[in-house]
Coordinates of C-alpha atoms and ligand atoms in Angstrom, one line a residue:
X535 CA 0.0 0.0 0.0
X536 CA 1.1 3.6 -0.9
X537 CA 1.0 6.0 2.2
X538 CA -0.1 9.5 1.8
X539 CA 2.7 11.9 1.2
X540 CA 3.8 13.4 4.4
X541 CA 2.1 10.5 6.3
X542 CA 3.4 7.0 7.9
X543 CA 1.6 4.1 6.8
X544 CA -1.2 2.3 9.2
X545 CA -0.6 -0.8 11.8
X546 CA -0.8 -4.1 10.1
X547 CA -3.9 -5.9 11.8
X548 CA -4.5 -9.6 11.3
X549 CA -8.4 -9.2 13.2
X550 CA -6.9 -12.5 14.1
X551 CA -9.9 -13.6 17.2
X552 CA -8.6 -14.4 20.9
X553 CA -10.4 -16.1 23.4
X554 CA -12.1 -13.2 25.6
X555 CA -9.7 -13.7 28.6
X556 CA -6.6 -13.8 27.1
X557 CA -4.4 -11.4 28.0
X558 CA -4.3 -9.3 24.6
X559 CA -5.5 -6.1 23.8
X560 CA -5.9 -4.4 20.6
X561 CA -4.2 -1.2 20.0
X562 CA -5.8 1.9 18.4
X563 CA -2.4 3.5 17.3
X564 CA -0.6 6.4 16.3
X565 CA 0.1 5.3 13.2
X566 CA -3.7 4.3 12.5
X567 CA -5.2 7.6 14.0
X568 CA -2.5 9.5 11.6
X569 CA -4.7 8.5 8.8
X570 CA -7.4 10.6 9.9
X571 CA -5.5 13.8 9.0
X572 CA -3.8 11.3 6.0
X573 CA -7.3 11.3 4.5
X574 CA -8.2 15.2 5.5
X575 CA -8.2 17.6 2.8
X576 CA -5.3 20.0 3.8
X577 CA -6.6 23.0 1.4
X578 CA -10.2 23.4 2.4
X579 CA -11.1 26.9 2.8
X580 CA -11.1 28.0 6.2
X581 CA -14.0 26.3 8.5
X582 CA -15.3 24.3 5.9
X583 CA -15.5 20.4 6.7
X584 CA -11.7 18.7 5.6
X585 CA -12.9 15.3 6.0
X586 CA -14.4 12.7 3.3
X587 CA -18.2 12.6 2.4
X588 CA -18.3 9.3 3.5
X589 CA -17.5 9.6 6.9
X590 CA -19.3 13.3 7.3
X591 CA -22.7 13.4 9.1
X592 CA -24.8 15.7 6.7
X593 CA -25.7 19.2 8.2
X594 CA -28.3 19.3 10.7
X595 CA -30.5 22.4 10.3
X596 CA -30.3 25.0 12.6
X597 CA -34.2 25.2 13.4
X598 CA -34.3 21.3 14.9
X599 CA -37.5 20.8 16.8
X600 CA -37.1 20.3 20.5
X601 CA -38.1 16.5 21.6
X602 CA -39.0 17.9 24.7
X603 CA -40.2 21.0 26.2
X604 CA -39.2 20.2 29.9
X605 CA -36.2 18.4 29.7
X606 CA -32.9 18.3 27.9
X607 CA -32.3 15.2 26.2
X608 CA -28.7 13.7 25.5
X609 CA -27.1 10.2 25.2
X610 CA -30.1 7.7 24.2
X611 CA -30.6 4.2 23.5
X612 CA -33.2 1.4 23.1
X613 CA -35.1 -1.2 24.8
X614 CA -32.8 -4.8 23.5
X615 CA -32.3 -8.3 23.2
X616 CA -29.1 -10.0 24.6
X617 CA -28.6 -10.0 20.0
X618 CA -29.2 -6.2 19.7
X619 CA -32.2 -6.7 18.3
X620 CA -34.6 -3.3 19.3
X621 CA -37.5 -5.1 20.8
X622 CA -40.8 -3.7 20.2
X623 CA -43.0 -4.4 23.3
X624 CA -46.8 -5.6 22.8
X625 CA -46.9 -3.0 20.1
X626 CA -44.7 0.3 21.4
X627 CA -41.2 1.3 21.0
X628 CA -39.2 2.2 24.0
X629 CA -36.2 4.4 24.2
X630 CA -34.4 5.2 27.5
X631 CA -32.1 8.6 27.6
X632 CA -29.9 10.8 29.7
X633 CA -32.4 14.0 30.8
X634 CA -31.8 17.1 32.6
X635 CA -34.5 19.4 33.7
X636 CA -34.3 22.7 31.2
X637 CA -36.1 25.1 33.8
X638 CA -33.7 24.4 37.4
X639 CA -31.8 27.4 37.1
X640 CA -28.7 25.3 35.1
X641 CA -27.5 25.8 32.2
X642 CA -27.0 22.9 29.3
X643 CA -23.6 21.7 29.8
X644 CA -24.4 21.7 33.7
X645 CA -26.5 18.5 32.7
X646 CA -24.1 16.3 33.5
X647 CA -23.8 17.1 36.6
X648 CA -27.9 16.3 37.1
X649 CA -28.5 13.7 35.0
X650 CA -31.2 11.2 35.1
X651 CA -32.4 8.1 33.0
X652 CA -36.0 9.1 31.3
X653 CA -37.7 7.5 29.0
X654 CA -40.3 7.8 25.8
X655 CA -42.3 5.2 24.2
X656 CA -44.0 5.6 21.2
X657 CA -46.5 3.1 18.9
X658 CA -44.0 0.4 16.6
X659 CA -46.6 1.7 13.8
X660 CA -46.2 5.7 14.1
X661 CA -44.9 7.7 11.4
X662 CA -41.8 8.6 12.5
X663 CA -41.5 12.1 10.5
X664 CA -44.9 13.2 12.7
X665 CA -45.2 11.5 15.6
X666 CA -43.9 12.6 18.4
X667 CA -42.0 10.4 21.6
X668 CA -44.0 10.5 24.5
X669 CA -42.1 11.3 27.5
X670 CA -42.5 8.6 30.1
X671 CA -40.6 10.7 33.0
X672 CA -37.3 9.4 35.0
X673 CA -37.2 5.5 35.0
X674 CA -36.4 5.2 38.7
X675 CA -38.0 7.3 41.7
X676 CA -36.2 9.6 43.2
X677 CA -33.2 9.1 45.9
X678 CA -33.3 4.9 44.7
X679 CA -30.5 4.7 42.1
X680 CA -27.0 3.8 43.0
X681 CA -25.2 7.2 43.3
X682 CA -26.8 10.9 43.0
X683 CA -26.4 11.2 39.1
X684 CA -27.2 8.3 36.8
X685 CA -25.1 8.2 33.6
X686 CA -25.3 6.2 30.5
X687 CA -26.3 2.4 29.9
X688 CA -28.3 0.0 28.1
X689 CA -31.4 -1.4 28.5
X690 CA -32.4 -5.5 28.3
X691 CA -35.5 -7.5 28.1
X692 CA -35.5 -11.2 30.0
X693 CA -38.1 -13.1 30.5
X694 CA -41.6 -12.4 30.3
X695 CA -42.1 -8.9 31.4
X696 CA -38.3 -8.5 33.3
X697 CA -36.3 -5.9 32.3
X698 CA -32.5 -5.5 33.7
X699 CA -31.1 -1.5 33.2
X700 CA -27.3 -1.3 33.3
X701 CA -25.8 2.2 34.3
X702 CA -23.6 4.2 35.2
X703 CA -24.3 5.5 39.2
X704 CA -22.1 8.6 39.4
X705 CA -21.7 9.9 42.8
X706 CA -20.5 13.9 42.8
X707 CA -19.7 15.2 46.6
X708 CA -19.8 19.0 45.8
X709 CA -23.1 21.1 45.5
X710 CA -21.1 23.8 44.2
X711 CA -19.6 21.1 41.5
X712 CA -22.9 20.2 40.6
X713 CA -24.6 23.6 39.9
X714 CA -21.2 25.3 38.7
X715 CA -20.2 22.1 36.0
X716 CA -16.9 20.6 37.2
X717 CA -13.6 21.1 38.9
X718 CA -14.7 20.3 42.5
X719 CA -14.3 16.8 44.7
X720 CA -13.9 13.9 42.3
X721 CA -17.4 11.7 42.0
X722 CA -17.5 8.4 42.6
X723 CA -18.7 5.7 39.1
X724 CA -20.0 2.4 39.6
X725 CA -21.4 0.3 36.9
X726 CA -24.9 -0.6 38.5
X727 CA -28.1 -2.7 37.2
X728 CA -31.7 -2.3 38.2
X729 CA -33.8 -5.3 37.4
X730 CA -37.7 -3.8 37.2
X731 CA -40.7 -4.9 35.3
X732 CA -41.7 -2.7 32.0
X733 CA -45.9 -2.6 31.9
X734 CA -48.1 -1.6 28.8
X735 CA -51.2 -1.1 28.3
X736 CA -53.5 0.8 25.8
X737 CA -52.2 4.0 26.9
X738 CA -48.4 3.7 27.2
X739 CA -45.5 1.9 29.0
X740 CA -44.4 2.5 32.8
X741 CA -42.4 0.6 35.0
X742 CA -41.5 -0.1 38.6
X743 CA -40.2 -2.6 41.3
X744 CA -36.7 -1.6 40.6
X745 CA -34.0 -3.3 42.6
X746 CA -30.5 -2.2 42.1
X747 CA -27.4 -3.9 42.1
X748 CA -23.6 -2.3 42.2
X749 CA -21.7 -4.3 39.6
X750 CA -17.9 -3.1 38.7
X751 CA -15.8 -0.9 40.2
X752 CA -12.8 -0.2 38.7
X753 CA -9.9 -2.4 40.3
X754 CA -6.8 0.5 39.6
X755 CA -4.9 -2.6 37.6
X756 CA -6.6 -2.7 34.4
X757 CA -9.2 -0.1 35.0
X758 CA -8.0 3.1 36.3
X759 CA -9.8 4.2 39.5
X760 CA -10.2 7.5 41.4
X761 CA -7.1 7.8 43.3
X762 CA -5.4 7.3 40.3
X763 CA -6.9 10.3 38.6
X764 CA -9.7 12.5 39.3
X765 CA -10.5 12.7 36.0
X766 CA -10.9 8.6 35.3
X767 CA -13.6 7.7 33.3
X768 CA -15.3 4.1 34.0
X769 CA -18.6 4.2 32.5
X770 CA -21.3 3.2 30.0
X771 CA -22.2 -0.5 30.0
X772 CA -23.7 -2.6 27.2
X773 CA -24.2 -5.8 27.8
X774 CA -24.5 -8.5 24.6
X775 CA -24.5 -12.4 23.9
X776 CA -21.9 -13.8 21.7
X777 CA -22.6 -17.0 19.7
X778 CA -19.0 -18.3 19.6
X779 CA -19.3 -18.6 23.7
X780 CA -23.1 -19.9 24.1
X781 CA -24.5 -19.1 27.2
X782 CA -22.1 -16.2 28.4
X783 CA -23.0 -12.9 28.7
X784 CA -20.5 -10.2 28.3
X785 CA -20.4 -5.9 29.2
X786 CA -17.8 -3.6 27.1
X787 CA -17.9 -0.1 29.0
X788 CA -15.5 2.8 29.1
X789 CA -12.3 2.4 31.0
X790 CA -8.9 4.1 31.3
X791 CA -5.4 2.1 31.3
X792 CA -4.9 1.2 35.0
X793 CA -1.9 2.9 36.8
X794 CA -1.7 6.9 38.3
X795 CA -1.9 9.6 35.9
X796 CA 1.4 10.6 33.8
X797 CA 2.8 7.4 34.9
X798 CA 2.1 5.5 31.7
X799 CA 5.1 5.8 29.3
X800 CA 3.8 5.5 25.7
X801 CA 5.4 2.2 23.7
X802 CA 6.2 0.9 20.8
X803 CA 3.0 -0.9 20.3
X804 CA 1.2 2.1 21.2
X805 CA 2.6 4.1 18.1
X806 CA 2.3 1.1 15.7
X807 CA 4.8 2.1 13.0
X808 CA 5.9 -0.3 10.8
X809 CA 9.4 -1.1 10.6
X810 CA 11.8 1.6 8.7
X811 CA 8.5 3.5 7.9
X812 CA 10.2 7.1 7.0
X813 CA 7.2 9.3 8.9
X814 CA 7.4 6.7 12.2
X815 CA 8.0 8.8 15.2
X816 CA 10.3 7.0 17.9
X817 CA 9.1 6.2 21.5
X818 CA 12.0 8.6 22.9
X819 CA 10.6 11.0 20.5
X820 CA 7.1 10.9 21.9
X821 CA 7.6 10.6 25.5
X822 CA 10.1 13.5 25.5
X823 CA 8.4 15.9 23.4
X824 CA 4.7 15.6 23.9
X825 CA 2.4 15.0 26.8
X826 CA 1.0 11.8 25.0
X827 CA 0.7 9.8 27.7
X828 CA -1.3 10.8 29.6
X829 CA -4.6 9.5 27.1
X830 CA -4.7 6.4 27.8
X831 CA -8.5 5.2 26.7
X832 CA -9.5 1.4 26.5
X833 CA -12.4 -0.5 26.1
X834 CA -13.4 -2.6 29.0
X835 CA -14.8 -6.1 29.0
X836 CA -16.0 -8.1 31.6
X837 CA -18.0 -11.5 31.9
X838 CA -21.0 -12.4 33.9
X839 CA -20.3 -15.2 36.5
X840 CA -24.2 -16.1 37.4
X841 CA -27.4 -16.5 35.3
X842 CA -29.2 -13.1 37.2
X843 CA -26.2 -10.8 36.1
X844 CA -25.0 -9.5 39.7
X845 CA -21.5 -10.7 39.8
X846 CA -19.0 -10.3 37.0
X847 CA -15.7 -10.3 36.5
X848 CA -13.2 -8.1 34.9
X849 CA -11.7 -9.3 31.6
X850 CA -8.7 -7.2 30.0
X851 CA -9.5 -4.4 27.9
X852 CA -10.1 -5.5 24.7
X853 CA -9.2 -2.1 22.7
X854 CA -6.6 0.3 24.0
X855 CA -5.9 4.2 22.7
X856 CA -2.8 5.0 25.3
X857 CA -1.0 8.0 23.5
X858 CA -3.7 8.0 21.2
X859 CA -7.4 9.6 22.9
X860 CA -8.6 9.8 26.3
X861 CA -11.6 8.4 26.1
X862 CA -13.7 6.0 24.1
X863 CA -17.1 5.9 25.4
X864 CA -20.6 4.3 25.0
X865 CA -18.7 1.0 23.0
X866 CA -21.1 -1.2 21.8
X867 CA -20.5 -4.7 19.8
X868 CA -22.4 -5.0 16.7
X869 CA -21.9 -8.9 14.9
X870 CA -22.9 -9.2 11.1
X871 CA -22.3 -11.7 9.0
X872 CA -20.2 -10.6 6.2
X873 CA -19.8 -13.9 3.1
X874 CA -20.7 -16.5 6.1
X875 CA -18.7 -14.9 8.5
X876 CA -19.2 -13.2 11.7
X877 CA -17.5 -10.3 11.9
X878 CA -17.4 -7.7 15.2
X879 CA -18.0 -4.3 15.2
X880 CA -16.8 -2.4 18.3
X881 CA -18.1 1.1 17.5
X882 CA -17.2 3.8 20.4
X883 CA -17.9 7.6 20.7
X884 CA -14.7 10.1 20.9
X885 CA -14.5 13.7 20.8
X886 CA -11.9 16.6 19.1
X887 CA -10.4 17.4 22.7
X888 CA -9.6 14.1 24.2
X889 CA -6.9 13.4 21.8
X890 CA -3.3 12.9 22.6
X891 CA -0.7 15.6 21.2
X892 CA 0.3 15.2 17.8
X893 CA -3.0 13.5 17.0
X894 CA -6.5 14.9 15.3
X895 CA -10.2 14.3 14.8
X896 CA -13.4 15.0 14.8
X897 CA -16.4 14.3 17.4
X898 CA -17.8 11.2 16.2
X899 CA -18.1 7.7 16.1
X900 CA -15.2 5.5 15.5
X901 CA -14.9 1.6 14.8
X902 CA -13.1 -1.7 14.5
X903 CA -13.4 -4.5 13.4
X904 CA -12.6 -8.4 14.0
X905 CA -12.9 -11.6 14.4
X906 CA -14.3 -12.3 17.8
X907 CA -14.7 -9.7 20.6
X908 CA -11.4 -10.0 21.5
X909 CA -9.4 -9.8 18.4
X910 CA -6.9 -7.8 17.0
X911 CA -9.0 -5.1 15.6
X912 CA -8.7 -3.6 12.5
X913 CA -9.9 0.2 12.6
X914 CA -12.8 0.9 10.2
X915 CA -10.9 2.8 7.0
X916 CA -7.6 2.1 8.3
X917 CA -7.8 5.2 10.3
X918 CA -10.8 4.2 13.1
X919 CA -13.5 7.5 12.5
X920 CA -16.1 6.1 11.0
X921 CA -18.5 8.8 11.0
X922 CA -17.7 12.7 12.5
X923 CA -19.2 16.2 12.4
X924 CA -18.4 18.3 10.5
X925 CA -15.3 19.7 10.6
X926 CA -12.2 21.9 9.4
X927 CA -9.0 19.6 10.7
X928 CA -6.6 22.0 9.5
X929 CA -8.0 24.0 12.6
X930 CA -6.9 23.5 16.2
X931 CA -9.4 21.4 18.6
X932 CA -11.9 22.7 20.8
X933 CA -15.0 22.1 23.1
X934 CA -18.3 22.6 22.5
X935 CA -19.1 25.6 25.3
X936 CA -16.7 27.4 23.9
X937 CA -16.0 27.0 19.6
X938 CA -13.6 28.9 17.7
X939 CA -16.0 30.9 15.5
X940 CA -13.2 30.4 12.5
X941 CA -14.3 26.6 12.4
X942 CA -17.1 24.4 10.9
X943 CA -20.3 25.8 12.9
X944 CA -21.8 21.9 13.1
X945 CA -18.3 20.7 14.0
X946 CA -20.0 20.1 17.5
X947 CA -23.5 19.4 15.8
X948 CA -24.0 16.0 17.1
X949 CA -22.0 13.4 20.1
X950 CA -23.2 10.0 21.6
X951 CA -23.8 7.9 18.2
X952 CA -25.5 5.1 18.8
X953 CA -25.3 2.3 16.0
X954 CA -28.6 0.4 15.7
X955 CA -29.5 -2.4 13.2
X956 CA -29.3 -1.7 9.5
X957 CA -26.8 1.0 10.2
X958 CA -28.8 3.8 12.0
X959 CA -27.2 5.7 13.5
X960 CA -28.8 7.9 16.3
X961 CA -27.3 10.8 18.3
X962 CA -27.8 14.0 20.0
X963 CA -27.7 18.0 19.0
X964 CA -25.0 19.4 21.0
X965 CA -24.4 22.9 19.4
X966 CA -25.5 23.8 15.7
X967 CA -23.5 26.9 14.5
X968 CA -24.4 28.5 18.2
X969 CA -27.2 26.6 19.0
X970 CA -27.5 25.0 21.7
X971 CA -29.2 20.8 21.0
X972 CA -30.4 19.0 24.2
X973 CA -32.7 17.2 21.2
X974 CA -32.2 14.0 19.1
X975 CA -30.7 14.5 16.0
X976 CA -31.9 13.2 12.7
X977 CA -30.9 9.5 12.2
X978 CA -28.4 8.9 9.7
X979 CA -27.7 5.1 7.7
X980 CA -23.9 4.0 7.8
X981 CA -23.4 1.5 5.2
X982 CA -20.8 -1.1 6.6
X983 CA -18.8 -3.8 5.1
X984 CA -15.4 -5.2 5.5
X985 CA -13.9 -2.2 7.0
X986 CA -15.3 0.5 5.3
X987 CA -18.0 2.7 6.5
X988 CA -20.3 5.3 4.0
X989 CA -22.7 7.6 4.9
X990 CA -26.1 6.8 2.7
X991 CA -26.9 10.1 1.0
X992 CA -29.8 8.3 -0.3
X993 CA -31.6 7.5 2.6
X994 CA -34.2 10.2 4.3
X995 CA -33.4 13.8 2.9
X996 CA -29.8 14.4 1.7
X997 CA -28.7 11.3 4.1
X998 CA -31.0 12.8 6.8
X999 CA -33.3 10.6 8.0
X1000 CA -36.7 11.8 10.6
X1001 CA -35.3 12.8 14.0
X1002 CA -34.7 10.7 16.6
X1003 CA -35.6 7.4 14.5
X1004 CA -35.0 4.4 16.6
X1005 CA -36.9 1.8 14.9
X1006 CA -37.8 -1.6 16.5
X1007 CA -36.8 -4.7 14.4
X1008 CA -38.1 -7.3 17.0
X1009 CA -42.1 -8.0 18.1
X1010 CA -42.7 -9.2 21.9
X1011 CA -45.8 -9.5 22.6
X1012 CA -48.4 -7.9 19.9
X1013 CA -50.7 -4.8 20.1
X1014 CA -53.3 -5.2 22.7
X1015 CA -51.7 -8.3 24.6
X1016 CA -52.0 -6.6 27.6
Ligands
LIG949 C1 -21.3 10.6 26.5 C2 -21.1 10.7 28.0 C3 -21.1 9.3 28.6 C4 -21.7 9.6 29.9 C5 -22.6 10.7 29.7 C6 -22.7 11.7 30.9 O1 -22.0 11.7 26.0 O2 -19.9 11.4 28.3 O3 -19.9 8.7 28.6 O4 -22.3 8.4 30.4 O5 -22.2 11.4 28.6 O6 -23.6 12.7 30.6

């Protein structure tokens, strides 16, 4: 393969499958993550989007309807099978989503900091261009969750009418943190699970009996814990089946690289060049000239050790970014079959600012793919982002509160990418030249196959589809079976 001029050459993966507790970890590299800028367009005009079509989300307008006139709406997901099927239940849709309450005196990126799981169901029949979610209110009552703040998750059906809601309980000690967004006393994260009962009848779903259960903390080896960093990030289970290991159930979550912070020296493996590749850095040269090191993302995975899901075990991370990006969150597996072959998606949410020095992209989803859940991953078109904002990359990173008004106006337009089946792709509106989301965006289709990701301009308007589309694929129970 030729290598952009200017530009090293991607890792060589084999996608070669492990057995999920061998001690291997895949590494998102330098060298891969350098193909990001490899594939930018260096002469864009100032603030227009560098990146290829294909891995662009289209534009969202600026006049986006609000989902929701009382609460802010963020990182969503649906009701699932242990398969990832979306499960319609006797005839609605469900989704679940982190909510803030828009009229408390806070502003939007305070919402963090007062985040609750909500949820809106919706008939399995509605048009999804017209009809609106109905808001279903917090899941769990008041003062019972795990933790003051309840961060992202997933949400499975069992048996009959049993559901079992994995979170994140984030416990923050400091009013003044909570109302003023950050920089006080370090909160607490515990992956948690509520098993409850989901009702419907002819009016809408509810639920109740919830009964929570801490899971995971992280164990400072492979998962980086508090006193290791205040700003550790072990969050966002999903929970899945695989069918080369019948009758185990496994989480991925967001973890960090075990160890204090700035105590990780970034290695060889890390960087990923190939041998006597003339644009390879050298390990001397990134640990004495840049502050790489101290992004150190992974990929967690962990295995369930009883049938009701309340003890697991850690497994080794099965993706790494150390020197790379600081955080790779909401992963999800996603198996297709691809020419009578399973192949694994590992898609995962990063943003412009986490990224180590020397590296660049956008906010987006990235992916990988392998043979088995442990496997040495292949990033989706060689470089990992598989679908971004929009975005100038010849421009210098920034955050979303505060955007260089130079750049791309929608280069914040949408975070938390959810990957459904049949390549939906659902997220939220962060910031849309100036304003401020709190919404769902329009679902967009992600063609994938062997690596390669493309955005369907085809599908809804311009490659926009209706907002907030989470369709179900997968009937429990039918219409009326109450
Ligand atoms: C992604 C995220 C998640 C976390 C939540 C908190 O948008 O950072 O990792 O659970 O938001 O609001």
């Amino acid at each position: 393969p030729a290598s952009t001029p200017g530009f090293p050459l991607p890792t060589v993966h084999t996608q070669q499958a492990y057995d999920p507790a061998a001690d291997f970890t895949s590494k998102w590299t330098r060298a891969d993550a350098k193909q990001i800028m490899a594939q930018s367009n260096p002469n864009v005009a100032p603030g227009q989007n560098s990146m290829s079509p294909n891995v662009t989300m289209p534009e969202i307008p600026k006049d986006f309807p609000a989902m929701n006139d009382d609460v802010w709406v963020w990182d969503t997901w649906s009701l699932t099978d242990e398969n990832a099927n979306q499960i319609s239940y006797k005839g609605w849709d469900v989704i679940f989503s982190l909510v803030a309450d828009r009229h408390a005196g806070y502003g939007f990126d305070q919402r963090h900091w007062n985040a609750r799981i909500g949820y809106f169901f919706r008939k399995t029949n509605a048009d999804p261009a017209k009809d609106k979610w109905n808001y279903g209110g917090h899941l769990f009552l008041d003062n019972t969750s795990i933790g003051n703040t309840e961060w992202s998750g997933s949400t499975r059906l069992m048996q009959g009418n049993k559901i079992n809601v994995f979170y994140t309980a984030t416990t923050f000690y400091d009013v003044a943190e909570r109302n003023a967004g950050g920089g006080g006393i370090a909160p607490d994260a515990v992956i948690a699970k509520a098993l409850g009962n989901i009702h419907a009848t002819k009016d809408g779903v509810t639920f109740d009996g919830f009964q929570h259960t801490k899971l995971l903390e992280p164990d400072g080896k492979l998962y980086q814990n508090k006193a290791q960093n205040p700003g550790f990030a072990f969050r966002d289970p999903y929970t899945f089946a695989d069918p080369a290991h019948p009758g185990k159930t496994f989480m991925v979550f967001e973890g960090n690289t075990g160890g204090n912070r700035g105590a990780y020296k970034c290695k060889q493996e890390d960087l990923g060049y190939r041998p006597g590749d003339p644009h390879a850095e050298t390990v001397d040269q990134v640990n004495s000239t840049t502050g790489a090191w101290y992004q150190t993302a992974n990929v967690g995975l962990a295995v369930a050790d009883n049938k009701d899901l309340t003890k697991w075990s850690f497994l080794p991370p099965i993706l790494s970014a150390n020197c790379v990006n600081d955080q790779t969150e909401r992963p999800q597996i996603y198996i297709q079959n691809e020419n009578g072959k399973n192949k694994y998606y590992l898609f995962t949410i990063s943003h412009q600012f986490t990224y180590a020095d020397g590296m660049r992209g956008p906010d987006g989803v990235y992916g990988f793919v392998g043979d088995g859940v442990r496997s040495d991953y292949q990033p989706v078109n060689n470089s990992g982002l598989a679908l971004g904002s929009p975005t100038d990359l010849n421009m210098p990173a920034n955050a979303p509160e505060g955007p260089d008004p130079r750049q791309n106006g929608r280069q914040f337009q949408a975070y938390s990418h959810y990957v459904q089946p049949g390549g939906l792709v659902q997220s939220f509106i962060d910031n849309v030249d100036g304003v401020r989301g709190g919404s769902l965006s329009p679902t967009v289709k992600m063609n994938f196959k062997a690596g390669v990701t493309q955005v369907d301009r085809s599908f809804g308007k311009n490659g926009l589809g209706p907002f907030g589309y989470l369709p179900t694929n997968k009937r429990v129970g039918g219409e009326g079976l109450y």
